[in-house]
C-alpha positions as a printed Julia matrix, in Angstrom:
247×3 Matrix{Float64}:
 -110.56  -43.97  -54.25
 -113.69  -44.08  -56.29
 -115.77  -42.24  -53.67
 -117.46  -39.02  -54.7
 -117.94  -36.49  -51.94
 -118.28  -32.77  -51.61
 -114.97  -31.22  -50.62
 -115.25  -28.27  -48.22
 -113.6   -25.02  -49.23
 -112.93  -24.21  -45.59
 -113.22  -25.71  -42.11
 -113.07  -23.89  -38.77
 -110.86  -24.57  -36.95
 -108.56  -26.17  -39.54
 -105.94  -27.33  -36.99
 -103.14  -27.17  -39.59
  -99.74  -27.09  -37.9
  -97.59  -27.37  -41.02
  -98.36  -26.87  -44.71
  -95.18  -27.89  -46.5
  -94.57  -27.6   -50.23
  -91.31  -28.95  -51.64
  -89.89  -28.91  -55.16
  -86.73  -30.71  -56.25
  -84.79  -28.58  -58.73
  -81.73  -28.85  -60.96
  -79.3   -26.01  -61.57
  -75.75  -25.7   -62.85
  -75.13  -22.74  -60.54
  -73.42  -23.63  -57.24
  -75.84  -23.75  -54.33
  -74.16  -20.94  -52.39
  -74.22  -18.62  -55.43
  -77.81  -19.57  -56.22
  -78.87  -18.66  -52.69
  -77.27  -15.23  -52.99
  -78.86  -14.54  -56.37
  -82.26  -15.58  -55.01
  -81.91  -13.25  -52.04
  -81.19  -10.33  -54.38
  -84.43  -11.18  -56.21
  -86.62  -11.29  -53.1
  -84.92   -8.99  -50.57
  -87.65   -6.36  -50.9
  -90.3    -8.91  -49.87
  -88.47  -11.31  -47.56
  -86.09  -11.22  -44.62
  -83.21  -13.6   -44.02
  -82.71  -15.67  -40.89
  -80.36  -18.49  -39.91
  -82.57  -19.6   -37.01
  -85.78  -21.65  -36.92
  -88.95  -19.56  -37.06
  -92.08  -20.17  -35.04
  -92.6   -22.33  -32.03
  -91.22  -25.85  -32.36
  -93.37  -28.68  -30.98
  -91.87  -32.1   -30.47
  -93.34  -35.44  -29.4
  -91.68  -36.81  -26.27
  -89.98  -40.18  -26.51
  -91.32  -40.98  -29.99
  -88.81  -41.89  -32.72
  -88.93  -39.72  -35.82
  -90.5   -41.53  -38.75
  -88.87  -41.19  -42.18
  -90.8   -38.86  -44.44
  -90.36  -37.74  -48.02
  -90.74  -34.03  -47.25
  -88.68  -32.89  -44.29
  -89.89  -30.66  -41.46
  -86.49  -29.1   -40.85
  -86.53  -25.34  -41.15
  -83.51  -24.57  -39.01
  -80.03  -23.9   -40.31
  -79.04  -21.82  -43.31
  -80.79  -20.06  -46.18
  -84.12  -19.41  -44.52
  -86.19  -16.52  -45.9
  -89.5   -15.33  -44.47
  -92.2   -12.71  -44.53
  -95.32  -12.54  -42.36
  -97.02  -15.4   -44.23
  -94.49  -17.97  -45.42
  -90.95  -19.18  -44.83
  -88.66  -20.58  -47.51
  -85.7   -22.88  -47.08
  -83.3   -23.55  -49.93
  -81.25  -26.72  -49.92
  -78.74  -27.92  -52.55
  -81.45  -29.74  -54.51
  -84.76  -28.53  -53.12
  -86.77  -25.47  -52.18
  -89.24  -25.85  -49.3
  -92.15  -23.62  -48.26
  -94.15  -23.61  -45.03
  -96.59  -21.28  -43.33
  -95.15  -19.05  -40.6
  -97.8   -19.17  -37.89
 -101.39  -19.35  -39.06
 -102.37  -21.11  -42.26
 -104.43  -18.64  -44.3
 -105.83  -21.0   -46.9
 -104.48  -22.33  -50.18
 -105.67  -19.41  -52.31
 -103.53  -16.98  -50.28
 -100.69  -19.42  -49.68
 -100.23  -20.36  -53.33
  -99.91  -16.71  -54.41
  -96.9   -16.33  -52.12
  -95.42  -19.63  -53.33
  -95.95  -18.89  -57.03
  -94.43  -15.41  -56.72
  -91.38  -16.8   -54.9
  -90.99  -19.6   -57.45
  -91.14  -17.08  -60.28
  -88.24  -15.22  -58.68
  -86.39  -18.48  -57.98
  -86.81  -19.65  -61.57
  -84.95  -16.55  -62.8
  -81.86  -17.56  -60.81
  -80.66  -20.23  -63.21
  -83.01  -23.13  -62.52
  -82.85  -25.6   -65.4
  -85.77  -27.82  -64.44
  -87.88  -29.28  -61.62
  -88.57  -32.95  -61.07
  -90.39  -34.04  -57.94
  -93.02  -31.98  -56.15
  -94.65  -32.75  -52.84
  -97.32  -31.32  -50.58
  -97.46  -32.34  -46.93
 -100.01  -31.13  -44.41
  -99.83  -31.93  -40.69
 -103.0   -31.37  -38.65
 -102.99  -31.57  -34.86
 -105.84  -32.33  -32.47
 -104.95  -31.66  -28.81
 -106.75  -33.75  -26.19
 -108.5   -35.81  -28.87
 -108.49  -39.51  -29.74
 -108.01  -40.44  -33.4
 -110.93  -42.83  -33.08
 -113.18  -39.78  -32.78
 -111.62  -38.02  -35.79
 -110.7   -40.4   -38.6
 -111.97  -43.53  -40.3
 -109.31  -45.78  -38.82
 -109.19  -48.48  -36.19
 -106.12  -50.02  -34.58
 -105.98  -53.57  -33.19
 -103.42  -56.33  -32.77
 -103.05  -59.81  -31.28
 -104.21  -58.78  -27.79
 -107.87  -57.88  -28.41
 -108.49  -57.07  -24.75
 -105.84  -54.32  -24.83
 -106.77  -50.77  -25.81
 -103.84  -48.62  -26.93
 -103.93  -45.11  -25.53
 -101.06  -43.91  -27.71
  -99.84  -45.33  -31.01
  -98.3   -44.44  -34.38
  -99.32  -45.86  -37.75
  -97.59  -45.36  -41.11
  -98.73  -46.37  -44.58
  -97.31  -45.81  -48.06
  -99.5   -46.34  -51.11
 -100.07  -45.11  -54.64
 -103.22  -43.48  -55.96
 -103.45  -42.27  -59.54
  -99.86  -41.21  -60.32
  -99.11  -40.01  -56.78
  -97.13  -41.61  -54.0
  -98.86  -41.02  -50.67
  -97.38  -41.33  -47.19
  -99.85  -41.3   -44.31
  -98.81  -41.06  -40.67
 -101.42  -41.24  -37.93
 -100.34  -40.58  -34.35
 -102.71  -40.97  -31.44
 -102.33  -38.95  -28.25
  -98.61  -38.3   -28.47
  -97.24  -36.27  -25.53
  -96.21  -33.01  -27.19
  -94.64  -30.0   -25.52
  -96.66  -26.89  -26.38
  -96.76  -23.23  -25.48
  -94.38  -20.93  -23.66
  -95.06  -22.77  -20.4
  -93.87  -26.06  -21.98
  -97.09  -27.88  -21.13
  -97.2   -31.55  -22.16
 -100.4   -32.07  -24.13
 -101.68  -35.43  -25.48
 -102.12  -34.62  -29.17
 -103.26  -36.65  -32.16
 -101.7   -35.93  -35.57
 -102.86  -36.55  -39.13
  -99.81  -36.23  -41.38
 -100.48  -36.61  -45.12
  -97.76  -36.35  -47.77
  -98.66  -36.39  -51.5
  -95.73  -36.71  -53.93
  -95.49  -36.6   -57.71
  -92.3   -37.6   -59.5
  -91.71  -36.77  -63.16
  -88.82  -36.23  -65.53
  -87.32  -32.76  -65.63
  -89.93  -30.07  -66.25
  -88.65  -26.62  -67.24
  -92.08  -24.99  -67.6
  -93.09  -22.87  -64.62
  -96.7   -22.94  -65.82
  -96.63  -26.74  -65.71
  -95.19  -26.64  -62.2
  -97.99  -24.34  -61.02
 -100.59  -26.7   -62.52
  -98.94  -29.72  -60.94
  -98.97  -28.03  -57.53
 -102.65  -27.18  -57.91
 -103.47  -30.79  -58.81
 -101.36  -32.24  -55.99
 -103.04  -29.91  -53.51
 -106.47  -31.01  -54.76
 -105.47  -34.66  -54.26
 -104.13  -33.9   -50.78
 -107.38  -32.18  -49.85
 -109.53  -34.97  -51.29
 -107.65  -37.66  -49.35
 -107.71  -35.68  -46.1
 -111.47  -35.19  -46.1
 -112.07  -38.8   -47.02
 -110.1   -39.75  -43.9
 -112.29  -37.72  -41.56
 -115.36  -39.18  -39.91
 -118.52  -37.48  -41.09
 -119.56  -36.6   -37.54
 -116.18  -35.0   -36.86
 -116.22  -33.09  -40.15
 -119.61  -31.59  -39.21
 -118.08  -30.31  -35.96
 -115.52  -28.34  -38.0
 -118.17  -26.05  -39.54
 -117.41  -26.96  -43.17
 -118.11  -24.3   -45.82
 -118.81  -25.52  -49.36
């Protein structure tokens, strides 16, 4: 974007609900066999489940917007430990945090170790990678959080709740940005409906087949850096200061 700014190493609270990493892979081994081989590789470190993990939170009455990296972690082939969960699909492997996001430095160690095991299972190459972070802000208006304003042909009307989606390219990345203001979301064991604003940022890199695991690790690091850079550029300076940034 051409704007130089200091990027915080940490903010408190970070409000990250989902931290999704997806890689598209190619293998000549059938998906069902691949899943079994992978489980043999990781069974000492991961458990298997065929049910969604963690508490699901859903906006009420809001249509689901198409997104490059899915948020579906139900169904088959779900592996987890106390830090991450892994879902294997016929052409992709998807990672997400289990409950609390513990920071990229911890998260990437788990991902890289799992990918090293996965690579041994007959993976020929990887193509697309993506990193998608979803941050939630209960009882907050986006106007107080991000550098964004929403208006339309009725200037006297103020929208209490809205959704905005944008796709654009920056450097060699495709970026999908979804901003949702004060969506009614069911939260907690008591099913309370909470007006919640969401910042949903998806950074995608597509390349020809890459069979080097070292290259994949580097690409993930770079994509994460771009994700982080874009996220902090979105935030209002006053709001960022309220998050106790550490540099």
